[in-house]
PDB file of C-alpha atoms in Angstrom:
ATOM      1  CA  MET A  26      -6.853  26.418  53.300  1.00 54.00           C
ATOM      2  CA  PRO A  27      -9.943  27.982  51.708  1.00 56.00           C
ATOM      3  CA  PRO A  28     -13.073  25.868  51.320  1.00 59.00           C
ATOM      4  CA  ARG A  29     -13.588  24.286  47.930  1.00 62.00           C
ATOM      5  CA  THR A  30     -16.091  25.896  45.676  1.00 67.00           C
ATOM      6  CA  PRO A  31     -17.897  24.175  42.824  1.00 66.00           C
ATOM      7  CA  ALA A  32     -15.747  26.156  40.394  1.00 70.00           C
ATOM      8  CA  SER A  33     -12.491  24.847  41.860  1.00 85.00           C
ATOM      9  CA  ALA A  34     -13.848  21.279  41.790  1.00 83.00           C
ATOM     10  CA  THR A  35     -14.712  21.737  38.115  1.00 88.00           C
ATOM     11  CA  GLN A  36     -11.249  23.126  37.443  1.00 90.00           C
ATOM     12  CA  GLN A  37      -9.637  20.153  39.169  1.00 91.00           C
ATOM     13  CA  LYS A  38     -11.762  17.737  37.180  1.00 92.00           C
ATOM     14  CA  LEU A  39     -10.861  19.536  33.950  1.00 93.00           C
ATOM     15  CA  ARG A  40      -7.167  19.546  34.907  1.00 94.00           C
ATOM     16  CA  ARG A  41      -7.301  15.813  35.662  1.00 95.00           C
ATOM     17  CA  ILE A  42      -8.931  15.101  32.289  1.00 95.00           C
ATOM     18  CA  VAL A  43      -6.384  17.232  30.421  1.00 96.00           C
ATOM     19  CA  LEU A  44      -3.476  15.512  32.180  1.00 96.00           C
ATOM     20  CA  THR A  45      -4.934  12.066  31.508  1.00 96.00           C
ATOM     21  CA  VAL A  46      -5.452  12.810  27.822  1.00 95.00           C
ATOM     22  CA  GLY A  47      -1.962  14.315  27.586  1.00 95.00           C
ATOM     23  CA  VAL A  48      -0.290  11.303  29.168  1.00 96.00           C
ATOM     24  CA  ALA A  49      -2.282   8.936  26.948  1.00 95.00           C
ATOM     25  CA  ALA A  50      -1.348  10.915  23.824  1.00 95.00           C
ATOM     26  CA  ILE A  51       2.335  10.904  24.765  1.00 96.00           C
ATOM     27  CA  SER A  52       2.237   7.159  25.454  1.00 96.00           C
ATOM     28  CA  ILE A  53       0.521   6.380  22.152  1.00 96.00           C
ATOM     29  CA  THR A  54       2.904   8.611  20.206  1.00 96.00           C
ATOM     30  CA  GLY A  55       5.917   7.001  21.882  1.00 95.00           C
ATOM     31  CA  ALA A  56       4.666   3.498  21.157  1.00 95.00           C
ATOM     32  CA  TYR A  57       3.975   4.361  17.519  1.00 94.00           C
ATOM     33  CA  TYR A  58       7.364   6.025  17.071  1.00 95.00           C
ATOM     34  CA  GLY A  59       9.132   3.119  18.779  1.00 94.00           C
ATOM     35  CA  ALA A  60       7.374   0.618  16.537  1.00 94.00           C
ATOM     36  CA  GLY A  61       8.465   2.603  13.487  1.00 94.00           C
ATOM     37  CA  LEU A  62      12.068   2.581  14.671  1.00 94.00           C
ATOM     38  CA  LYS A  63      11.889  -1.172  15.265  1.00 95.00           C
ATOM     39  CA  VAL A  64      10.570  -1.773  11.750  1.00 94.00           C
ATOM     40  CA  GLN A  65      13.372   0.352  10.275  1.00 95.00           C
ATOM     41  CA  GLN A  66      15.955  -1.487  12.345  1.00 96.00           C
ATOM     42  CA  ASP A  67      14.591  -4.880  11.278  1.00 94.00           C
ATOM     43  CA  HIS A  68      14.565  -3.760   7.637  1.00 93.00           C
ATOM     44  CA  LYS A  69      18.216  -2.677   7.849  1.00 94.00           C
ATOM     45  CA  LYS A  70      19.216  -5.975   9.480  1.00 94.00           C
ATOM     46  CA  GLU A  71      17.403  -7.996   6.810  1.00 89.00           C
ATOM     47  CA  ARG A  72      18.966  -5.938   4.041  1.00 89.00           C
ATOM     48  CA  LYS A  73      22.432  -6.390   5.562  1.00 90.00           C
ATOM     49  CA  ARG A  74      21.826 -10.129   5.919  1.00 87.00           C
ATOM     50  CA  ILE A  75      20.820 -10.392   2.275  1.00 82.00           C
ATOM     51  CA  LEU A  76      23.854  -8.418   1.126  1.00 84.00           C
ATOM     52  CA  GLU A  77      26.129 -10.754   3.087  1.00 88.00           C
ATOM     53  CA  LEU A  78      24.753 -13.831   1.318  1.00 86.00           C
ATOM     54  CA  SER A  79      26.736 -15.407  -1.482  1.00 90.00           C
ATOM     55  CA  TYR A  80      25.454 -15.037  -5.025  1.00 91.00           C
ATOM     56  CA  GLU A  81      24.298 -18.663  -5.063  1.00 93.00           C
ATOM     57  CA  GLU A  82      22.312 -18.146  -1.852  1.00 91.00           C
ATOM     58  CA  ARG A  83      20.791 -14.936  -3.198  1.00 90.00           C
ATOM     59  CA  ILE A  84      19.771 -16.673  -6.408  1.00 93.00           C
ATOM     60  CA  ALA A  85      18.263 -19.569  -4.459  1.00 93.00           C
ATOM     61  CA  GLN A  86      16.336 -17.128  -2.272  1.00 90.00           C
ATOM     62  CA  MET A  87      15.081 -15.225  -5.316  1.00 92.00           C
ATOM     63  CA  GLU A  88      13.988 -18.470  -6.978  1.00 96.00           C
ATOM     64  CA  THR A  89      12.067 -19.432  -3.849  1.00 96.00           C
ATOM     65  CA  SER A  90      10.415 -16.005  -3.793  1.00 96.00           C
ATOM     66  CA  ARG A  91       9.583 -16.334  -7.482  1.00 98.00           C
ATOM     67  CA  GLU A  92       7.989 -19.746  -6.919  1.00 98.00           C
ATOM     68  CA  LYS A  93       5.815 -18.295  -4.154  1.00 98.00           C
ATOM     69  CA  LEU A  94       4.797 -15.367  -6.360  1.00 98.00           C
ATOM     70  CA  VAL A  95       3.978 -17.626  -9.319  1.00 98.00           C
ATOM     71  CA  ARG A  96       1.900 -19.869  -7.046  1.00 98.00           C
ATOM     72  CA  ARG A  97       0.049 -16.817  -5.706  1.00 98.00           C
ATOM     73  CA  LYS A  98      -0.494 -15.513  -9.252  1.00 98.00           C
ATOM     74  CA  ASP A  99      -1.952 -18.866 -10.321  1.00 98.00           C
ATOM     75  CA  GLU A 100      -4.297 -18.875  -7.311  1.00 98.00           C
ATOM     76  CA  LEU A 101      -5.494 -15.356  -8.101  1.00 98.00           C
ATOM     77  CA  GLU A 102      -5.996 -16.152 -11.784  1.00 98.00           C
ATOM     78  CA  LYS A 103      -8.054 -19.195 -10.800  1.00 98.00           C
ATOM     79  CA  LYS A 104     -10.222 -17.054  -8.503  1.00 98.00           C
ATOM     80  CA  VAL A 105     -10.725 -14.462 -11.242  1.00 98.00           C
ATOM     81  CA  ALA A 106     -11.751 -17.207 -13.675  1.00 98.00           C
ATOM     82  CA  GLU A 107     -14.231 -18.579 -11.121  1.00 98.00           C
ATOM     83  CA  VAL A 108     -15.743 -15.131 -10.590  1.00 97.00           C
ATOM     84  CA  ARG A 109     -16.045 -14.581 -14.339  1.00 97.00           C
ATOM     85  CA  ALA A 110     -17.715 -17.980 -14.743  1.00 97.00           C
ATOM     86  CA  ARG A 111     -20.215 -17.127 -11.986  1.00 96.00           C
ATOM     87  CA  ILE A 112     -20.984 -13.789 -13.614  1.00 96.00           C
ATOM     88  CA  GLN A 113     -21.493 -15.496 -16.974  1.00 95.00           C
ATOM     89  CA  SER A 114     -23.776 -18.151 -15.495  1.00 94.00           C
ATOM     90  CA  ARG A 115     -25.847 -15.451 -13.767  1.00 94.00           C
ATOM     91  CA  LYS A 116     -26.196 -13.558 -17.034  1.00 92.00           C
ATOM     92  CA  GLU A 117     -27.280 -16.738 -18.801  1.00 91.00           C
ATOM     93  CA  ALA A 118     -29.770 -17.539 -16.034  1.00 90.00           C
ATOM     94  CA  GLU A 119     -31.214 -14.015 -16.251  1.00 88.00           C
ATOM     95  CA  MET A 120     -31.512 -14.281 -20.017  1.00 88.00           C
ATOM     96  CA  GLU A 121     -33.279 -17.648 -19.759  1.00 86.00           C
ATOM     97  CA  SER A 122     -35.699 -16.367 -17.132  1.00 84.00           C
ATOM     98  CA  GLY A 123     -36.324 -13.255 -19.237  1.00 76.00           C
ATOM     99  CA  GLN A 124     -37.033 -15.323 -22.356  1.00 76.00           C
ATOM    100  CA  SER A 125     -39.362 -17.726 -20.569  1.00 68.00           C
ATOM    101  CA  LYS A 126     -41.425 -14.795 -19.272  1.00 64.00           C
ATOM    102  CA  GLY A 127     -41.606 -13.086 -22.650  1.00 56.00           C
TER     103      GLY A 127
END
């Protein structure tokens, strides 16, 4: 066995780094791909479950979803109104401070 030279040590270190990065990349890609497959599988199961429901159950589920969406819409509209009120009060405060200086 020939003695190790600094060049061969550098090559081994480089090879080790390349292998480590390669294995990590393969692992990450596999995990990402597997997660995507799982999401697709879950989506298909949910869709199948919904299609197997009776019309009354579907309607009830849609009404529940609608109630949630309406509630969310009301919350967002309230937040928008609050933001607009704050903006208006800031404008009024700026106008008052501008008039008192002038």
